[in-house]
Tab-separated table of C-alpha atoms in Angstrom:
chain	number	residue	atom	x	y	z
A	18	MET	CA	30.993	-13.862	17.680
A	19	ARG	CA	27.891	-13.414	19.393
A	20	PHE	CA	27.840	-12.197	23.510
A	21	SER	CA	25.303	-12.911	25.772
A	22	THR	CA	25.029	-10.107	28.521
A	23	PHE	CA	24.041	-12.674	31.353
A	24	GLY	CA	22.807	-9.623	33.379
A	25	LEU	CA	25.988	-7.753	32.974
A	26	VAL	CA	27.307	-5.793	36.007
A	27	ILE	CA	30.459	-3.170	35.849
A	28	PHE	CA	30.110	-2.129	39.607
A	29	SER	CA	30.095	1.502	40.248
A	30	ALA	CA	32.529	1.754	42.607
A	31	LEU	CA	34.923	-1.094	41.718
A	32	GLY	CA	36.487	-1.607	45.082
A	33	SER	CA	33.493	-1.709	47.084
A	34	SER	CA	31.811	-5.154	48.165
A	35	ARG	CA	29.026	-6.093	50.162
A	36	ALA	CA	30.350	-6.227	53.639
A	37	LEU	CA	31.547	-9.573	55.039
A	38	ALA	CA	33.345	-10.395	58.382
A	39	PRO	CA	36.436	-12.254	57.595
A	40	ALA	CA	36.112	-15.935	58.317
A	41	ASN	CA	37.703	-17.818	60.630
A	42	VAL	CA	40.453	-19.727	59.121
A	43	THR	CA	41.198	-23.207	60.729
A	44	TRP	CA	44.489	-24.933	59.104
A	45	SER	CA	45.681	-28.488	59.028
A	46	ASN	CA	48.124	-30.291	57.258
A	47	CYS	CA	47.734	-31.161	53.859
A	48	PRO	CA	47.392	-34.660	52.763
A	49	ASP	CA	50.445	-36.459	51.331
A	50	THR	CA	52.800	-33.549	51.908
A	51	THR	CA	55.297	-32.285	54.319
A	52	GLY	CA	55.391	-28.362	55.690
A	53	VAL	CA	52.666	-27.475	53.963
A	54	GLU	CA	48.672	-26.499	55.445
A	55	CYS	CA	45.414	-26.508	53.670
A	56	ALA	CA	42.140	-24.260	54.570
A	57	THR	CA	39.135	-23.954	53.310
A	58	VAL	CA	37.113	-20.331	53.099
A	59	GLN	CA	33.574	-19.832	52.393
A	60	VAL	CA	32.473	-16.649	49.781
A	61	PRO	CA	29.827	-15.497	47.895
A	62	LEU	CA	29.136	-16.583	44.972
A	63	ASP	CA	27.527	-13.691	43.994
A	64	TRP	CA	29.515	-10.778	45.801
A	65	ALA	CA	26.946	-8.177	44.779
A	66	ASP	CA	23.946	-10.554	46.432
A	67	GLU	CA	25.033	-13.148	49.101
A	68	SER	CA	21.322	-14.616	49.093
A	69	LYS	CA	22.651	-16.569	45.990
A	70	GLY	CA	24.654	-18.924	48.568
A	71	MET	CA	28.344	-19.387	49.630
A	72	ILE	CA	30.907	-21.078	47.790
A	73	PRO	CA	34.052	-22.925	49.093
A	74	ILE	CA	37.695	-21.750	48.349
A	75	ALA	CA	40.580	-23.783	48.688
A	76	LEU	CA	43.966	-22.347	50.212
A	77	SER	CA	47.385	-23.762	50.728
A	78	ARG	CA	50.245	-22.365	52.454
A	79	VAL	CA	54.090	-22.944	53.614
A	80	PRO	CA	54.062	-21.448	56.950
A	81	ALA	CA	57.502	-18.950	57.860
A	82	LYS	CA	59.903	-20.867	59.637
A	83	THR	CA	60.943	-17.996	61.910
A	84	PRO	CA	59.359	-17.208	65.358
A	85	GLN	CA	58.037	-13.848	64.115
A	86	ARG	CA	56.000	-14.102	60.257
A	87	GLU	CA	58.314	-11.399	58.129
A	88	GLY	CA	55.981	-11.030	55.448
A	89	TYR	CA	53.395	-13.269	53.220
A	90	MET	CA	53.156	-13.329	48.891
A	91	PHE	CA	50.327	-14.868	47.654
A	92	PHE	CA	50.710	-16.667	44.325
A	93	ASN	CA	48.872	-17.605	41.321
A	94	PRO	CA	50.779	-19.719	38.735
A	95	GLY	CA	48.145	-18.358	35.434
A	96	GLY	CA	46.606	-21.140	33.290
A	97	PRO	CA	43.849	-20.011	33.270
A	98	GLY	CA	42.907	-22.624	35.118
A	99	GLY	CA	46.150	-23.577	37.179
A	100	SER	CA	45.922	-24.779	40.821
A	101	GLY	CA	47.444	-22.080	43.043
A	102	THR	CA	47.205	-24.826	46.136
A	103	GLU	CA	48.945	-27.444	43.792
A	104	PHE	CA	51.405	-24.909	43.115
A	105	VAL	CA	52.158	-24.544	46.850
A	106	GLN	CA	52.618	-27.992	47.773
A	107	ASN	CA	54.974	-28.373	45.028
A	108	LEU	CA	56.754	-25.343	44.609
A	109	GLY	CA	56.184	-23.513	47.997
A	110	PRO	CA	59.084	-24.764	49.996
A	111	ILE	CA	61.539	-24.057	47.410
A	112	ILE	CA	60.131	-20.126	46.916
A	113	GLN	CA	60.367	-19.835	50.322
A	114	PHE	CA	63.973	-20.756	50.363
A	115	ILE	CA	64.656	-18.194	47.788
A	116	LEU	CA	62.601	-15.413	49.591
A	117	GLY	CA	63.776	-16.208	52.959
A	118	ARG	CA	62.127	-18.366	55.860
A	119	GLY	CA	60.604	-15.554	57.344
A	120	MET	CA	58.085	-15.218	54.303
A	121	GLU	CA	55.039	-17.204	54.396
A	122	ILE	CA	54.319	-18.718	50.735
A	123	ILE	CA	50.221	-18.900	49.704
A	124	SER	CA	47.912	-19.358	47.336
A	125	TRP	CA	44.064	-20.499	46.425
A	126	ASP	CA	42.395	-22.419	43.835
A	127	PRO	CA	40.291	-19.673	41.962
A	128	ARG	CA	36.850	-20.202	41.948
A	129	GLY	CA	36.078	-22.878	39.385
A	130	ILE	CA	39.037	-24.591	40.088
A	131	ALA	CA	40.318	-27.852	41.583
A	132	GLY	CA	39.530	-27.779	45.277
A	133	SER	CA	37.064	-24.124	44.750
A	134	GLY	CA	33.572	-23.951	43.964
A	135	PRO	CA	31.493	-23.888	41.934
A	136	ASN	CA	32.024	-26.917	40.505
A	137	ILE	CA	32.196	-26.072	36.871
A	138	THR	CA	32.259	-29.396	34.725
A	139	LEU	CA	32.653	-29.899	30.889
A	140	PHE	CA	32.153	-33.581	30.704
A	141	SER	CA	30.194	-36.097	33.247
A	142	GLY	CA	32.992	-38.665	33.219
A	143	GLU	CA	35.158	-40.603	30.972
A	144	ALA	CA	32.845	-42.216	28.767
A	145	ASP	CA	31.549	-39.119	28.082
A	146	TYR	CA	34.712	-37.369	27.040
A	147	GLU	CA	35.480	-40.347	24.771
A	148	ALA	CA	32.343	-40.005	23.544
A	149	PHE	CA	33.140	-36.243	22.473
A	150	TRP	CA	36.572	-36.398	21.006
A	151	ASN	CA	37.042	-40.200	20.023
A	152	PRO	CA	34.898	-39.654	16.873
A	153	LEU	CA	37.599	-36.887	15.481
A	154	TYR	CA	40.188	-39.054	15.204
A	155	GLY	CA	41.181	-41.214	12.816
A	156	LYS	CA	42.107	-41.052	9.081
A	157	GLY	CA	39.941	-38.409	7.424
A	158	HIS	CA	38.669	-36.748	10.964
A	159	LEU	CA	40.012	-33.538	12.449
A	160	GLY	CA	42.073	-34.937	14.896
A	161	ALA	CA	44.340	-37.120	12.437
A	162	HIS	CA	47.611	-35.436	12.993
A	163	GLY	CA	49.325	-36.521	9.356
A	164	ASN	CA	52.820	-35.782	8.536
A	165	LEU	CA	52.987	-31.911	7.802
A	166	THR	CA	56.075	-32.598	5.233
A	167	ILE	CA	53.572	-34.689	3.213
A	168	THR	CA	51.470	-32.257	0.563
A	169	SER	CA	47.909	-34.100	0.942
A	170	ASP	CA	48.081	-34.041	4.623
A	171	VAL	CA	48.966	-30.328	4.892
A	172	ASP	CA	45.910	-29.865	2.223
A	173	PHE	CA	44.121	-32.045	4.242
A	174	ILE	CA	44.818	-29.975	7.602
A	175	MET	CA	43.900	-26.832	5.713
A	176	THR	CA	40.233	-27.659	5.056
A	177	GLN	CA	39.385	-28.540	8.733
A	178	VAL	CA	39.312	-24.475	9.707
A	179	SER	CA	35.485	-24.355	9.831
A	180	ALA	CA	35.740	-27.429	11.586
A	181	PHE	CA	37.530	-26.291	14.643
A	182	ASP	CA	34.740	-23.230	15.141
A	183	GLY	CA	32.100	-26.256	15.152
A	184	ILE	CA	33.869	-27.709	18.188
A	185	ALA	CA	34.414	-24.481	19.785
A	186	GLN	CA	30.413	-24.262	19.428
A	187	SER	CA	29.872	-27.807	20.365
A	188	LEU	CA	31.954	-27.360	23.563
A	189	ASN	CA	30.351	-23.969	24.554
A	190	GLN	CA	26.887	-25.788	24.019
A	191	LYS	CA	28.181	-28.585	26.392
A	192	MET	CA	29.511	-26.142	29.011
A	193	ILE	CA	26.522	-24.300	29.239
A	194	GLU	CA	24.144	-27.374	29.549
A	195	ARG	CA	26.122	-28.671	32.450
A	196	ASN	CA	26.969	-25.486	34.278
A	197	GLY	CA	24.226	-22.936	32.996
A	198	ASP	CA	23.889	-20.125	35.237
A	199	LEU	CA	27.264	-20.710	37.488
A	200	LEU	CA	29.637	-19.616	34.436
A	201	LYS	CA	28.821	-16.177	34.779
A	202	TYR	CA	30.167	-16.279	38.415
A	203	VAL	CA	33.980	-17.574	37.758
A	204	GLY	CA	35.128	-14.338	36.066
A	205	THR	CA	38.352	-12.505	36.881
A	206	CYS	CA	36.900	-9.844	39.181
A	207	ALA	CA	34.761	-12.273	41.586
A	208	VAL	CA	38.522	-13.797	41.980
A	209	VAL	CA	39.946	-10.719	42.676
A	210	ARG	CA	37.333	-9.870	45.356
A	211	ASP	CA	37.951	-13.144	46.623
A	212	LEU	CA	41.763	-13.004	47.106
A	213	VAL	CA	40.765	-9.450	49.117
A	214	TYR	CA	38.779	-11.539	51.239
A	215	LEU	CA	41.045	-14.337	51.809
A	216	VAL	CA	43.955	-11.808	52.530
A	217	ASP	CA	41.356	-10.152	55.112
A	218	SER	CA	40.733	-13.193	56.617
A	219	VAL	CA	44.147	-14.688	56.746
A	220	TYR	CA	46.047	-11.688	57.975
A	221	GLY	CA	43.986	-9.048	59.048
A	222	GLN	CA	40.885	-7.079	57.491
A	223	GLY	CA	42.333	-4.098	55.699
A	224	THR	CA	45.859	-5.624	55.112
A	225	ASP	CA	47.564	-4.658	52.126
A	226	VAL	CA	47.225	-7.516	49.377
A	227	ASN	CA	50.896	-9.124	48.487
A	228	LEU	CA	50.445	-11.106	45.474
A	229	TYR	CA	52.982	-12.593	42.817
A	230	GLY	CA	51.117	-12.807	39.539
A	231	ILE	CA	52.356	-15.192	36.599
A	232	SER	CA	50.951	-15.268	33.040
A	233	TYR	CA	47.229	-15.177	33.196
A	234	GLY	CA	47.924	-14.173	37.200
A	235	THR	CA	48.871	-11.054	35.832
A	236	VAL	CA	45.619	-10.373	34.913
A	237	ILE	CA	44.250	-11.120	38.466
A	238	ALA	CA	47.323	-8.639	39.824
A	239	THR	CA	46.655	-5.601	37.387
A	240	TYR	CA	42.610	-5.919	38.088
A	241	LEU	CA	43.441	-5.786	41.757
A	242	THR	CA	45.413	-2.401	41.067
A	243	GLN	CA	42.219	-1.202	39.530
A	244	MET	CA	39.313	-2.484	41.513
A	245	PHE	CA	41.343	-2.142	44.961
A	246	PRO	CA	44.163	0.286	44.432
A	247	ASP	CA	44.230	1.148	48.131
A	248	ARG	CA	44.690	-2.070	49.170
A	249	VAL	CA	47.747	-2.841	46.883
A	250	GLY	CA	50.930	-4.089	48.720
A	251	ARG	CA	54.021	-6.110	47.282
A	252	VAL	CA	52.286	-6.922	43.706
A	253	ILE	CA	54.637	-8.469	41.371
A	254	ILE	CA	53.334	-8.923	37.667
A	255	ASP	CA	55.611	-11.598	35.621
A	256	GLY	CA	54.984	-12.518	32.108
A	257	VAL	CA	52.497	-9.952	31.254
A	258	LEU	CA	49.289	-11.092	29.484
A	259	ASP	CA	47.844	-7.792	27.920
A	260	PRO	CA	44.835	-6.859	30.491
A	261	GLU	CA	43.160	-4.475	28.124
A	262	LYS	CA	43.131	-6.588	25.133
A	263	TYR	CA	42.463	-9.649	27.178
A	264	GLY	CA	39.300	-7.935	28.757
A	265	ASN	CA	37.880	-6.164	25.631
A	266	ASN	CA	38.740	-8.452	22.763
A	267	ILE	CA	37.708	-11.789	21.278
A	268	PRO	CA	40.728	-14.749	21.912
A	269	MET	CA	42.020	-14.392	18.236
A	270	LYS	CA	42.797	-10.652	18.238
A	271	TRP	CA	44.418	-10.460	21.737
A	272	ALA	CA	46.426	-13.880	20.823
A	273	GLU	CA	47.935	-12.157	17.901
A	274	ALA	CA	49.703	-9.954	20.657
A	275	ASP	CA	50.562	-12.700	22.628
A	276	VAL	CA	52.992	-14.401	19.515
A	277	TYR	CA	54.732	-11.002	18.956
A	278	ASP	CA	58.228	-12.521	20.235
A	279	VAL	CA	57.691	-16.031	19.021
A	280	ASP	CA	60.255	-15.589	16.063
A	281	PHE	CA	62.570	-13.963	18.446
A	282	ALA	CA	62.662	-16.991	21.257
A	283	LEU	CA	62.748	-19.282	18.515
A	284	LYS	CA	65.786	-17.944	16.938
A	285	SER	CA	66.951	-17.396	20.269
A	286	TRP	CA	66.474	-21.001	21.393
A	287	THR	CA	68.225	-22.519	18.345
A	288	GLU	CA	71.326	-20.380	19.234
A	289	ALA	CA	71.449	-22.319	22.801
A	290	CYS	CA	70.101	-25.657	21.664
A	291	ALA	CA	72.873	-25.871	18.820
A	292	GLY	CA	75.308	-28.632	19.100
A	293	SER	CA	74.645	-28.919	22.865
A	294	LYS	CA	74.347	-32.125	24.171
A	295	LYS	CA	71.535	-31.641	26.557
A	296	CYS	CA	69.231	-30.339	23.627
A	297	PRO	CA	67.741	-34.238	22.046
A	298	PHE	CA	66.361	-31.719	19.222
A	299	SER	CA	69.927	-31.106	18.087
A	300	ASN	CA	72.899	-33.330	16.621
A	301	GLN	CA	76.401	-32.381	17.111
A	302	ASN	CA	77.408	-30.691	13.835
A	303	ASP	CA	73.678	-28.579	14.239
A	304	THR	CA	73.980	-24.829	13.643
A	305	SER	CA	71.173	-22.504	14.783
A	306	SER	CA	70.242	-22.105	10.959
A	307	THR	CA	70.153	-26.172	10.539
A	308	LEU	CA	67.641	-26.383	13.142
A	309	LEU	CA	65.781	-23.370	11.781
A	310	THR	CA	65.297	-25.393	8.760
A	311	LYS	CA	64.079	-28.698	10.607
A	312	ILE	CA	61.887	-26.336	12.211
A	313	ASP	CA	60.664	-25.056	9.046
A	314	THR	CA	60.115	-28.200	7.685
A	315	ILE	CA	57.984	-29.776	10.549
A	316	LEU	CA	55.670	-26.467	10.920
A	317	ASN	CA	55.416	-25.894	7.187
A	318	THR	CA	51.689	-25.240	7.703
A	319	ALA	CA	49.266	-23.215	10.040
A	320	ILE	CA	45.910	-23.152	10.375
A	321	ARG	CA	45.049	-19.038	10.179
A	322	SER	CA	41.703	-18.666	11.700
A	323	LEU	CA	39.618	-19.785	14.044
A	324	CYS	CA	36.472	-18.465	15.452
A	325	HIS	CA	35.151	-19.194	19.035
A	326	LYS	CA	31.590	-19.543	19.838
A	327	TRP	CA	31.617	-19.171	23.531
A	328	THR	CA	28.573	-16.878	24.575
A	329	SER	CA	29.095	-16.820	28.576
A	330	ARG	CA	29.927	-13.655	30.370
A	331	ALA	CA	30.647	-12.694	33.885
A	332	VAL	CA	28.440	-10.101	36.088
A	333	GLU	CA	31.071	-8.186	36.513
A	334	ARG	CA	33.733	-6.715	34.208
A	335	LEU	CA	36.522	-4.349	34.355
A	336	PRO	CA	36.293	-0.906	32.829
A	337	GLN	CA	38.027	-0.805	29.491
A	338	LYS	CA	40.994	1.170	30.417
A	339	ILE	CA	43.856	0.337	32.866
A	340	ASN	CA	45.059	3.830	34.259
A	341	LYS	CA	44.088	3.820	38.077
A	342	PRO	CA	47.246	4.715	40.055
A	343	PRO	CA	47.694	1.754	42.929
A	344	LYS	CA	48.413	3.001	46.520
A	345	ASN	CA	52.142	1.051	46.005
A	346	VAL	CA	54.273	0.773	43.086
A	347	VAL	CA	54.156	-2.700	41.564
A	348	LEU	CA	57.148	-4.649	39.564
A	349	VAL	CA	56.259	-5.447	36.265
A	350	LEU	CA	58.934	-8.254	34.860
A	351	GLY	CA	59.670	-9.611	31.215
A	352	ASN	CA	61.798	-11.634	29.330
A	353	MET	CA	63.008	-10.359	26.012
A	354	GLY	CA	61.916	-13.370	24.055
A	355	ASP	CA	58.719	-14.896	26.193
A	356	PRO	CA	56.743	-17.039	23.194
A	357	ILE	CA	53.498	-16.814	25.457
A	358	THR	CA	53.369	-13.448	26.890
A	359	PRO	CA	55.680	-10.536	25.080
A	360	TYR	CA	57.967	-8.218	26.691
A	361	TYR	CA	55.827	-5.758	24.378
A	362	SER	CA	52.863	-6.201	26.941
A	363	ALA	CA	54.851	-5.769	29.801
A	364	ARG	CA	56.319	-2.492	28.825
A	365	ARG	CA	52.710	-1.323	27.768
A	366	LEU	CA	51.504	-2.269	31.232
A	367	ALA	CA	54.612	-0.274	32.520
A	368	SER	CA	54.098	2.717	30.669
A	369	SER	CA	52.868	6.285	31.248
A	370	ASP	CA	49.192	5.428	29.427
A	371	GLN	CA	48.528	2.489	32.158
A	372	LEU	CA	50.387	2.320	35.527
A	373	GLY	CA	53.282	4.990	34.879
A	374	THR	CA	55.279	6.037	37.596
A	375	LYS	CA	53.024	3.529	40.027
A	376	ALA	CA	55.153	0.795	37.931
A	377	ARG	CA	58.569	-0.336	37.838
A	378	LEU	CA	59.816	-2.068	34.882
A	379	VAL	CA	62.421	-5.063	34.736
A	380	LEU	CA	63.819	-6.767	31.306
A	381	LEU	CA	65.041	-10.472	31.380
A	382	LYS	CA	67.553	-11.154	28.898
A	383	SER	CA	66.431	-14.315	27.896
A	384	ILE	CA	63.837	-16.492	26.330
A	385	GLY	CA	61.004	-18.651	28.269
A	386	HIS	CA	57.767	-17.598	29.669
A	387	SER	CA	58.198	-15.491	32.712
A	388	THR	CA	61.287	-14.951	34.446
A	389	LEU	CA	60.737	-17.898	36.284
A	390	SER	CA	61.839	-19.837	33.230
A	391	ASN	CA	65.703	-19.243	34.156
A	392	ASN	CA	68.053	-18.627	36.826
A	393	SER	CA	68.840	-15.275	37.270
A	394	THR	CA	70.656	-13.882	39.967
A	395	CYS	CA	69.880	-10.330	39.075
A	396	ILE	CA	65.939	-10.913	38.948
A	397	THR	CA	65.782	-12.608	42.134
A	398	ASP	CA	67.862	-9.613	43.920
A	399	VAL	CA	65.334	-7.234	42.698
A	400	VAL	CA	62.274	-9.186	43.859
A	401	LYS	CA	63.620	-9.724	47.172
A	402	LYS	CA	64.539	-6.197	47.858
A	403	PHE	CA	61.082	-5.148	46.435
A	404	ILE	CA	59.660	-7.309	48.914
A	405	ALA	CA	61.580	-5.945	51.498
A	406	GLY	CA	60.360	-2.191	50.486
A	407	THR	CA	62.814	-0.783	47.997
A	408	PRO	CA	61.897	-0.884	44.620
A	409	PRO	CA	63.767	-0.290	41.719
A	410	ASP	CA	64.673	3.694	40.816
A	411	ASP	CA	62.605	4.991	38.182
A	412	ALA	CA	64.154	5.577	34.768
A	413	GLY	CA	61.947	8.143	33.770
A	414	ASN	CA	60.882	6.801	30.669
A	415	ASP	CA	58.845	3.774	29.182
A	416	ASP	CA	61.981	1.580	28.937
A	417	ALA	CA	63.297	-0.740	31.518
A	418	ASP	CA	64.365	0.334	34.495
A	419	VAL	CA	66.442	-2.663	35.128
A	420	THR	CA	67.729	-4.959	32.983
A	421	CYS	CA	68.741	-8.582	34.005
A	422	ASP	CA	70.582	-10.976	32.394
A	423	ILE	CA	70.761	-15.153	32.989
A	424	GLU	CA	73.944	-17.052	34.375
A	425	GLN	CA	73.228	-20.110	32.075
A	426	THR	CA	70.646	-21.495	29.699
A	427	ILE	CA	69.128	-24.959	30.379
A	428	PHE	CA	71.615	-26.333	27.699
A	429	GLY	CA	75.019	-24.943	29.107
A	430	PRO	CA	76.226	-21.220	28.676
A	431	VAL	CA	74.479	-18.574	27.393
A	432	PRO	CA	75.454	-18.211	23.351
A	433	SER	CA	77.422	-15.373	22.774
A	434	ALA	CA	75.141	-14.898	19.534
A	435	TRP	CA	72.730	-13.531	22.097
A	436	GLN	CA	74.769	-10.673	22.811
A	437	GLN	CA	74.461	-9.599	19.340
A	438	PHE	CA	70.827	-9.296	19.032
A	439	GLN	CA	69.126	-6.237	19.038
A	440	PHE	CA	66.210	-5.571	20.920
A	441	ASN	CA	64.217	-2.757	20.257
A	442	GLN	CA	62.213	-1.612	23.348
A	443	THR	CA	60.525	0.914	21.994
A	444	HIS	CA	58.499	-0.703	19.036
A	445	ASP	CA	55.796	-3.572	19.241
A	446	GLU	CA	57.640	-6.340	18.108
A	447	PRO	CA	61.755	-7.199	18.874
A	448	THR	CA	64.046	-7.403	16.041
A	449	THR	CA	67.453	-9.447	15.753
A	450	SER	CA	70.561	-8.438	14.192
A	451	SER	CA	69.755	-11.411	11.355
A	452	ASN	CA	66.280	-11.783	9.402
A	453	SER	CA	63.647	-13.490	11.175
A	454	PRO	CA	63.361	-16.658	9.970
A	455	SER	CA	60.535	-18.082	7.880
A	456	GLY	CA	60.000	-21.110	10.037
A	457	ALA	CA	59.402	-18.844	12.684
A	458	THR	CA	56.741	-17.209	11.468
A	459	ARG	CA	54.869	-20.392	10.859
A	460	PHE	CA	55.902	-21.491	14.367
A	461	GLY	CA	53.880	-18.547	15.502
A	462	ALA	CA	50.660	-18.885	13.939
A	463	SER	CA	50.778	-22.922	14.509
A	464	TYR	CA	51.360	-21.351	18.255
A	465	SER	CA	48.182	-19.342	17.867
A	466	LEU	CA	46.133	-22.032	16.953
A	467	PHE	CA	47.175	-24.349	19.502
A	468	PHE	CA	46.952	-21.342	22.425
A	469	LEU	CA	43.213	-20.665	21.193
A	470	PHE	CA	42.339	-24.350	20.705
A	471	ALA	CA	43.615	-25.833	23.925
A	472	SER	CA	42.711	-22.858	26.269
A	473	ALA	CA	39.317	-22.415	25.106
A	474	ALA	CA	36.983	-23.461	27.626
A	475	LEU	CA	38.933	-21.740	30.508
A	476	LEU	CA	39.486	-18.719	28.451
A	477	MET	CA	35.413	-17.509	27.965
A	478	LEU	CA	35.066	-15.553	31.242
A	479	ARG	CA	36.706	-12.207	31.697
């Protein structure tokens, strides 16, 4: 993989920015919403050189419902590329109901996304989009899905590995042709600097930064702890994407870690789905074993390698190690069966090698992506107490400081088999009381391919 420096800069003092007076933020009702307000704040395109101009950053908030605001929480829903303003407009009122009427729920569109600049585009319009993708579809072409239970279709798919690489190169070339130098200004470090400036502008200069980061949002939250350790307020990191691997490796390398828990999650999911009338994948007589056989049949192949050819790099990158202690304790949350961001990454971030005593680790005994994927009174209580200023006690080791259960799955009661799973916190991969199904292993590999390819355009800048 070829790396272009594009004038790579790592600030000597990560937390320092050019002095910029906080903005005067004017709020108005968001279109087609009730009780949600919108605003726009201008920030430098390049935080190291304001002469390069300014870009707009879009904000949305659900104001506190009490006469005196009791607190605030910025949210980032992940992606990369998730719109924070849409997140708040859709879920902000529900989150406020859970956290309390006195809590202000707020988010922003990270630069390059939705309502925030710079305007990063890949296709000029629908015709350009179709002209690029349509030739890939049809029999004998890369986009022909085929039937993975038919040997000839599987053989064809396995011949297409190099074609995926070619598509990545083509997409990279289109991205550079359409956006040029703008690409180097939409990295994660710039997003963190924007966030700190937004806090200064909305809540007062020097105010502690409160942030709930989910999935890729955990990278933003972790970078915040390293770039601005003295500004860390109530920071919650949920569904951890390993920030060191993300920042210092090509996608194939860090995505290998992201599927550590896929086998475990798949086995657990089939236990909950089997025989449930609420699970469309299951017949009345299905068991976990028969469901795994179905999945093994469907996912009987996987494309094993994919090399991306993204050549753009952000002007500011974070140093390799995540080990700078933040001012306040951060809360790190992880599911024991997260198919996208494994518990291993949460444990590593909260370990003595990284945030150590400045982190509290919470393990949710459930499957799904982030702790928001299932209802847990325990998780809600831990989060509310943390926001109020009372983090969990430190257990004094690298294992979870708190372990939480869920009340039920989306299919009904928690399967009794879940209680028998032996989850080993001290190893890179979880284990179950039974052998991992071969189908789950193939599922993990297939997921890796899908994740890498579908997210490629948004993962090139770190």
